[in-house]
mmCIF file of C-alpha atoms in Angstrom:
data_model
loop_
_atom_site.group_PDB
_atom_site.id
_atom_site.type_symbol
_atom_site.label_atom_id
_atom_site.label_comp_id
_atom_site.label_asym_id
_atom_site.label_seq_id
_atom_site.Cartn_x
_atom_site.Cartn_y
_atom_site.Cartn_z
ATOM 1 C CA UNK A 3 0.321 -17.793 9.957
ATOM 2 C CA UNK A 4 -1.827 -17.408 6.825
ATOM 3 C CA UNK A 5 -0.872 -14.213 5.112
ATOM 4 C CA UNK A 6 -3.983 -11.761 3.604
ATOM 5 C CA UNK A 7 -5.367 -14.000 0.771
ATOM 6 C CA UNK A 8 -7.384 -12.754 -2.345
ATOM 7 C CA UNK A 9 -8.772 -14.428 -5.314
ATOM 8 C CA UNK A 10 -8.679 -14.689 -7.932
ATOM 9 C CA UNK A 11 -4.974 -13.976 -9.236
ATOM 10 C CA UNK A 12 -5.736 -12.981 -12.957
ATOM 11 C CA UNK A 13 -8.819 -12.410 -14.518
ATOM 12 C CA UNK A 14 -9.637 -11.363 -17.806
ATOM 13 C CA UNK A 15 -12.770 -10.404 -19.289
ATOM 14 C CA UNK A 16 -14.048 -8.407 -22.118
ATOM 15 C CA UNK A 17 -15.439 -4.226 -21.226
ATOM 16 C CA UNK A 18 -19.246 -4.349 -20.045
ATOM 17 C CA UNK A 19 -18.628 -7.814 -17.660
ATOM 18 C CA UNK A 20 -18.702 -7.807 -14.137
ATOM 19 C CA UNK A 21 -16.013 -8.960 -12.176
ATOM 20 C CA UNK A 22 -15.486 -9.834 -8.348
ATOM 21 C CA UNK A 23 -12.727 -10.195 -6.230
ATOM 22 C CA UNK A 24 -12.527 -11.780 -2.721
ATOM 23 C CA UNK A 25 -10.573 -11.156 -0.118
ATOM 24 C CA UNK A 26 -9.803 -13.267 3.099
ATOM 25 C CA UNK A 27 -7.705 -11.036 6.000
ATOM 26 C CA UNK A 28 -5.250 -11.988 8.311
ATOM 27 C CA UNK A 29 -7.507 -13.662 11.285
ATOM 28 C CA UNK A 30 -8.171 -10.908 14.102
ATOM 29 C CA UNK A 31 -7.475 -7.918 11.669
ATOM 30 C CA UNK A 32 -10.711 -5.732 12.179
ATOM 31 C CA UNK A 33 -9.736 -3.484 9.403
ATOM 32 C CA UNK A 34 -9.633 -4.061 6.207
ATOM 33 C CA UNK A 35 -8.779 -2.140 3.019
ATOM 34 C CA UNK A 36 -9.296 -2.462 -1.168
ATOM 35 C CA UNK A 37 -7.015 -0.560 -3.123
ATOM 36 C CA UNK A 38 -6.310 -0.409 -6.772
ATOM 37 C CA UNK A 39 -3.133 -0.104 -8.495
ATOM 38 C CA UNK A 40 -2.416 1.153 -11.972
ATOM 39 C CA UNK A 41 0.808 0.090 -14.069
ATOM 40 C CA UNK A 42 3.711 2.895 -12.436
ATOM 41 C CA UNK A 43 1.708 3.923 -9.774
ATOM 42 C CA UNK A 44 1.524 3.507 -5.858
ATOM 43 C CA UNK A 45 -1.742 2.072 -4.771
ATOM 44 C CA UNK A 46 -4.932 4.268 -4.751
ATOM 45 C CA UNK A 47 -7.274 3.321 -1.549
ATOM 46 C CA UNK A 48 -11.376 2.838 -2.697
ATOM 47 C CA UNK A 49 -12.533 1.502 0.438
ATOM 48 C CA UNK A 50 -11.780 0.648 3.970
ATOM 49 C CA UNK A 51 -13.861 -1.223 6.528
ATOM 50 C CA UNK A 52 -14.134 -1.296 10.055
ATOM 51 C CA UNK A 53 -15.247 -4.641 11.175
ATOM 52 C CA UNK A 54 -18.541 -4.648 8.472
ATOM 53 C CA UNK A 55 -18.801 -1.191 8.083
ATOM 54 C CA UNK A 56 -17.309 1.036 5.797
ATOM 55 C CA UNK A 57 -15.338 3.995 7.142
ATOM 56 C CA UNK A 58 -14.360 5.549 4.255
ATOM 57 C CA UNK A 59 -15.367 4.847 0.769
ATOM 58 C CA UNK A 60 -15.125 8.687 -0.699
ATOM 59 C CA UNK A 61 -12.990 6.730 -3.527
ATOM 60 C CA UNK A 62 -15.015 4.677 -4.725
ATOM 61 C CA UNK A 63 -16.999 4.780 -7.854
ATOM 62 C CA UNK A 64 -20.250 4.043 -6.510
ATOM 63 C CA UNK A 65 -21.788 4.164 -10.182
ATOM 64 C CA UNK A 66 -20.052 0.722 -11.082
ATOM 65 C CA UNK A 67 -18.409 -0.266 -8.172
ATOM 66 C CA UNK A 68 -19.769 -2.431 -4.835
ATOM 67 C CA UNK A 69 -17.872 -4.000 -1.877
ATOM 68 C CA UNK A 70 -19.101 -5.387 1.225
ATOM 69 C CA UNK A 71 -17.699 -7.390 4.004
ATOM 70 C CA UNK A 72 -20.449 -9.428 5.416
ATOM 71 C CA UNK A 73 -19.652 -10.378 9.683
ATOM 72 C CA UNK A 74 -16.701 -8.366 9.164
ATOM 73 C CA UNK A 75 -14.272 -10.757 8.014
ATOM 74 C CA UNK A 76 -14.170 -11.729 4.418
ATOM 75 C CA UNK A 77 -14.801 -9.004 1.699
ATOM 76 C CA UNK A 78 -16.212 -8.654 -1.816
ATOM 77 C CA UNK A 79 -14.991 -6.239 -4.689
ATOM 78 C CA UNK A 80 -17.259 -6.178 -7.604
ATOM 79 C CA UNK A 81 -17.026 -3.823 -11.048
ATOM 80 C CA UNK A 82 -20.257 -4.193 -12.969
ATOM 81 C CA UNK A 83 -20.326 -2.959 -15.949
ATOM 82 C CA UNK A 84 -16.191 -3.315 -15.951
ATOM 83 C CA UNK A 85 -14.450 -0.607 -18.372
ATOM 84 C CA UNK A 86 -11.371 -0.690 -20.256
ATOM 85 C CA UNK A 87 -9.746 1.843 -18.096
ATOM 86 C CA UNK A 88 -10.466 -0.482 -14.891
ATOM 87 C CA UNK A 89 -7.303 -2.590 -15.874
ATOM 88 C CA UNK A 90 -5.365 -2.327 -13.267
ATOM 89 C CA UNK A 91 -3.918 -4.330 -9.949
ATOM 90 C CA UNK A 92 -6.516 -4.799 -7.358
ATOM 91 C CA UNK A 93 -5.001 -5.023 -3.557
ATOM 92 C CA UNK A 94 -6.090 -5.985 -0.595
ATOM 93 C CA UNK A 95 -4.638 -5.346 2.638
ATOM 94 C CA UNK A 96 -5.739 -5.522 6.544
ATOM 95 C CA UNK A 97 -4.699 -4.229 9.443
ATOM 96 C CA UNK A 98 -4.970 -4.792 13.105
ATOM 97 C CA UNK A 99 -6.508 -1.776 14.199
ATOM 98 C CA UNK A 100 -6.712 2.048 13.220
ATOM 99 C CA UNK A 101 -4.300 2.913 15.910
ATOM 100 C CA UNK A 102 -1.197 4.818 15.051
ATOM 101 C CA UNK A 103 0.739 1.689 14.565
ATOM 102 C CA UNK A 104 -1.030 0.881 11.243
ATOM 103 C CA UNK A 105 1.030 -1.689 9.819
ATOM 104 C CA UNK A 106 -0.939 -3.060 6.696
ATOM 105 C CA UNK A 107 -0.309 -6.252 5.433
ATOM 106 C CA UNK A 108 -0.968 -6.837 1.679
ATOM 107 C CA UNK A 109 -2.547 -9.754 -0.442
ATOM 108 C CA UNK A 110 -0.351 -10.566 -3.901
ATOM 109 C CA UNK A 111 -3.577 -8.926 -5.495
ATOM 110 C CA UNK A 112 -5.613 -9.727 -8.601
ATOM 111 C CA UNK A 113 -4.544 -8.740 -11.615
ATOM 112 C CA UNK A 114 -7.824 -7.638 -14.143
ATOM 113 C CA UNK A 115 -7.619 -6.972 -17.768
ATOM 114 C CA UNK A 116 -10.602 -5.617 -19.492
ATOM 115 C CA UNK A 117 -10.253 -6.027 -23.184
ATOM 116 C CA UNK B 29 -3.721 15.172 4.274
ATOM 117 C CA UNK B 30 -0.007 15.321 4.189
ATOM 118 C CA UNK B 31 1.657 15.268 0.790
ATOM 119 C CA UNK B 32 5.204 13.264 0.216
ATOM 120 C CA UNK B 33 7.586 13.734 -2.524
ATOM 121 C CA UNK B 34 10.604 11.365 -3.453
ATOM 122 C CA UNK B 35 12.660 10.538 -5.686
ATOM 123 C CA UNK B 36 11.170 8.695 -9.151
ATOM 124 C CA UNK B 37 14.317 6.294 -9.550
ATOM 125 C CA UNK B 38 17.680 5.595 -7.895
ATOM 126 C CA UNK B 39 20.171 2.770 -8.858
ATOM 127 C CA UNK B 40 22.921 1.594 -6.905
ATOM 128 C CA UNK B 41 25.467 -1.183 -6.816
ATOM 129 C CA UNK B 42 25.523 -4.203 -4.252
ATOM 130 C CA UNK B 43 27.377 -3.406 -1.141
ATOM 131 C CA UNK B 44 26.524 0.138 -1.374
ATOM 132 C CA UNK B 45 24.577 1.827 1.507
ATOM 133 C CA UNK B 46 21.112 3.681 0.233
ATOM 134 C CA UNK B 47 19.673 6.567 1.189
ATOM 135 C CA UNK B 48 16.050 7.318 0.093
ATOM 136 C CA UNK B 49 15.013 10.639 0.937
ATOM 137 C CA UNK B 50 10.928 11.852 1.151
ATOM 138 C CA UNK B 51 9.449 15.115 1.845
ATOM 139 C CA UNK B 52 6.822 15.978 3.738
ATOM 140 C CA UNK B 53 6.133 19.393 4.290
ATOM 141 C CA UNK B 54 3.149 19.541 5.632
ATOM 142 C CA UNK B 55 2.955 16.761 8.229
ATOM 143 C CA UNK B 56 0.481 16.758 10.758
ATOM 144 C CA UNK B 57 1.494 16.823 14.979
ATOM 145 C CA UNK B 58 0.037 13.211 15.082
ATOM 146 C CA UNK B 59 1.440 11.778 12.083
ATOM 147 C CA UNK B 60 3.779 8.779 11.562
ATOM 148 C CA UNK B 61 5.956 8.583 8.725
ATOM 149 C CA UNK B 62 5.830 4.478 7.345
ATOM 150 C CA UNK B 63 7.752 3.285 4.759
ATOM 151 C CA UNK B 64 6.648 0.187 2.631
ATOM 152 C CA UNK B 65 8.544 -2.255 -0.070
ATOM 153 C CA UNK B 66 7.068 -3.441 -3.295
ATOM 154 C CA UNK B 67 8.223 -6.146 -5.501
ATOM 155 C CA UNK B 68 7.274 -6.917 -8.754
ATOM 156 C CA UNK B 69 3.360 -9.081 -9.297
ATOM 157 C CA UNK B 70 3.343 -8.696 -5.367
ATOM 158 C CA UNK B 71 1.295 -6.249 -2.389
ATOM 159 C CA UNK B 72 3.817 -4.105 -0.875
ATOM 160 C CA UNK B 73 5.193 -4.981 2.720
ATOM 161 C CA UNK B 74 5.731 -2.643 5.418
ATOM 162 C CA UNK B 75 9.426 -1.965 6.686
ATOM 163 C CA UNK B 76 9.781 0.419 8.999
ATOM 164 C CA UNK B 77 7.952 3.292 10.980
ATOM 165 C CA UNK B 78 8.912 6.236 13.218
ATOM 166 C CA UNK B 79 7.791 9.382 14.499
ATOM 167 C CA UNK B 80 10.628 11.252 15.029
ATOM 168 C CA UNK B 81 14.772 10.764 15.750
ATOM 169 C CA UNK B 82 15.981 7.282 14.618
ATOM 170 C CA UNK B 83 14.465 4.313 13.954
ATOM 171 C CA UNK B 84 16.589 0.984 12.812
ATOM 172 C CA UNK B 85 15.280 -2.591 13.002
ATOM 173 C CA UNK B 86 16.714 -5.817 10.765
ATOM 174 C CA UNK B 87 16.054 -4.795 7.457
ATOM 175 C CA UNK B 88 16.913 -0.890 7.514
ATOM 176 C CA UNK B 89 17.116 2.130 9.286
ATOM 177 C CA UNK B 90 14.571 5.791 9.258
ATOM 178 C CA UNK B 91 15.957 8.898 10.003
ATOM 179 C CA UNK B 92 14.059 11.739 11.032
ATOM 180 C CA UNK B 93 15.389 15.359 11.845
ATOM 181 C CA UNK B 94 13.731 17.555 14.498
ATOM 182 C CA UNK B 95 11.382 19.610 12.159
ATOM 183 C CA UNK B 96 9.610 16.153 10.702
ATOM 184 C CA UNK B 97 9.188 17.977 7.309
ATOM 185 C CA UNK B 98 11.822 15.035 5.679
ATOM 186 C CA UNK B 99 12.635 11.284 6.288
ATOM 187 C CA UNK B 100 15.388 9.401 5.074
ATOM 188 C CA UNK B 101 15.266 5.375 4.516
ATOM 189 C CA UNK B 102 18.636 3.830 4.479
ATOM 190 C CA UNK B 103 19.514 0.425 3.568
ATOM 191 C CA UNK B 104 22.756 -0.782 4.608
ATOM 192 C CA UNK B 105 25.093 -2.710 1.859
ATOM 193 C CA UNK B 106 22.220 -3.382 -0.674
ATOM 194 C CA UNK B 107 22.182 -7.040 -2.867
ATOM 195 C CA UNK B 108 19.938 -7.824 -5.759
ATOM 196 C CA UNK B 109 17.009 -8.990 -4.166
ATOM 197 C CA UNK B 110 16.267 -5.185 -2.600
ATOM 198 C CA UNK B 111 15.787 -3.873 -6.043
ATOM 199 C CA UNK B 112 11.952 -2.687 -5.606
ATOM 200 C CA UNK B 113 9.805 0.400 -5.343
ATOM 201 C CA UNK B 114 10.158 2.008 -2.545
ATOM 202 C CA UNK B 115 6.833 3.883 -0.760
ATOM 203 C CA UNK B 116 6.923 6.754 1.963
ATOM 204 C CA UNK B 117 3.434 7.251 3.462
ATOM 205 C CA UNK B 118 2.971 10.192 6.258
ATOM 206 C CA UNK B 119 -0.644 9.585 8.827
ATOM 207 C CA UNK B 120 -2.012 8.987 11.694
ATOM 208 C CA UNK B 121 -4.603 6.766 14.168
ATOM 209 C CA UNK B 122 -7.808 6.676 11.636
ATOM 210 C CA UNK B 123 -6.150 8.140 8.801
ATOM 211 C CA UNK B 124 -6.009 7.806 5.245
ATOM 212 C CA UNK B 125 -2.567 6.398 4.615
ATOM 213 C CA UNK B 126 -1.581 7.686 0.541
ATOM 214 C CA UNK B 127 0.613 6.196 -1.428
ATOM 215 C CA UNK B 128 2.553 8.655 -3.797
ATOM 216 C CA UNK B 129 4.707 7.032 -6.883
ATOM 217 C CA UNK B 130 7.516 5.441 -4.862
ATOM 218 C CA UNK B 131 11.005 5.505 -5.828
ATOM 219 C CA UNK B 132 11.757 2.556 -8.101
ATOM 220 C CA UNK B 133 15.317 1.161 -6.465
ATOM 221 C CA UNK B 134 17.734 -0.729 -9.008
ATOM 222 C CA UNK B 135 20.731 -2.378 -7.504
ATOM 223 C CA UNK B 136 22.975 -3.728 -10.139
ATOM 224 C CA UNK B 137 26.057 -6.476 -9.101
#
């Protein structure tokens, strides 16, 4: 079975660009989640969906930052205009349900620099 | 939202048994205490869950005492490849699951 896939795996590009990630989730996951990681840290959650809708997106900078996740499946992370300090690891996981047993499985990420 | 606190590094030698400890103070009635494994350039991957008592499955064992305010994650007899970071994250059905700085693991031969 097809793990959580995301693309692209690096991307560079210089400060004012916009960048966008995609995300496919594990098939039947109705929950799906974009976090962003930062060199030493643990992962910091921006947005989670249920099905197409987000559920919580308090963490999100909504002055540069967009997602959706059009019929709830596939999902779309996009910085424009990218800053230096948005270098970081971009994750994203899913998980079955909400329920208590919330076992998330993670994509390998995409790594952005923004020089 | 219930904080965790855990050790920043830890190094121990193949064979060994490890013992991870996290604190959690201020857990919640209806939280679960997960733990999650991170290697290097990859997402990290769940390992084991509980809610209270003792939990042990292939890959390790979770320890819980009666008041819930700690966990322990042990790994029995350690190699290389289980050098990683090391996450304990404390929540519940809908909620935000938070991932603190880990404990960075080295195992050395």
């Amino acid at each position: 079975e097809a793990g959580v896939v995301q693309s692209p795996r690096y991307k560079i590009i210089e400060k004012k660009q916009p960048v966008a990630f995609w995300c496919n989730p594990i098939s039947g996951h109705n929950t799906l989640y974009w976090y962003r990681q930062n060199l030493g840290q643990g992962p910091e959650l921006l947005i989670r969906y249920e099905n197409e809708e987000a559920v919580d997106d308090s963490q999100l900078p909504k002055d540069r930052f967009s997602a959706e996740r059009l019929k709830g499946v596939d999902s779309t992370l996009k910085i424009q205009p990218a800053e230096l300090g948005d270098s970081a690891v971009y994750l994203c996981a899913s998980s079955l349900t909400m329920q208590w047993d919330e076992k998330l499985f993670f994509g390998s990420g995409t790594q952005l620099s923004v020089l | 939202l219930a904080k965790t606190t855990q050790p920043i590094s830890m190094d121990s030698y193949e064979g060994q048994e490890v013992n991870i400890t996290c604190s959690h103070n201020n857990i919640a009635t209806n939280d679960y205490i997960t733990w999650y494994q991170q290697f290097p350039s990859q997402g990290p991957r769940f390992i084991i869950q509980g809610y209270k008592t003792k939990v042990t499955n292939e890959v390790a064992s979770l320890f819980i005492p009666a008041d819930r305010k700690s966990s322990t994650l042990s790994l029995p007899r350690v190699s290389l490849s289980d050098t990683a970071v090391y996450y304990c994250l404390v929540g519940g059905t809908g909620g935000k699951l938070i991932f603190g700085q880990g404990t960075e693991l080295s195992v050395k031969p």
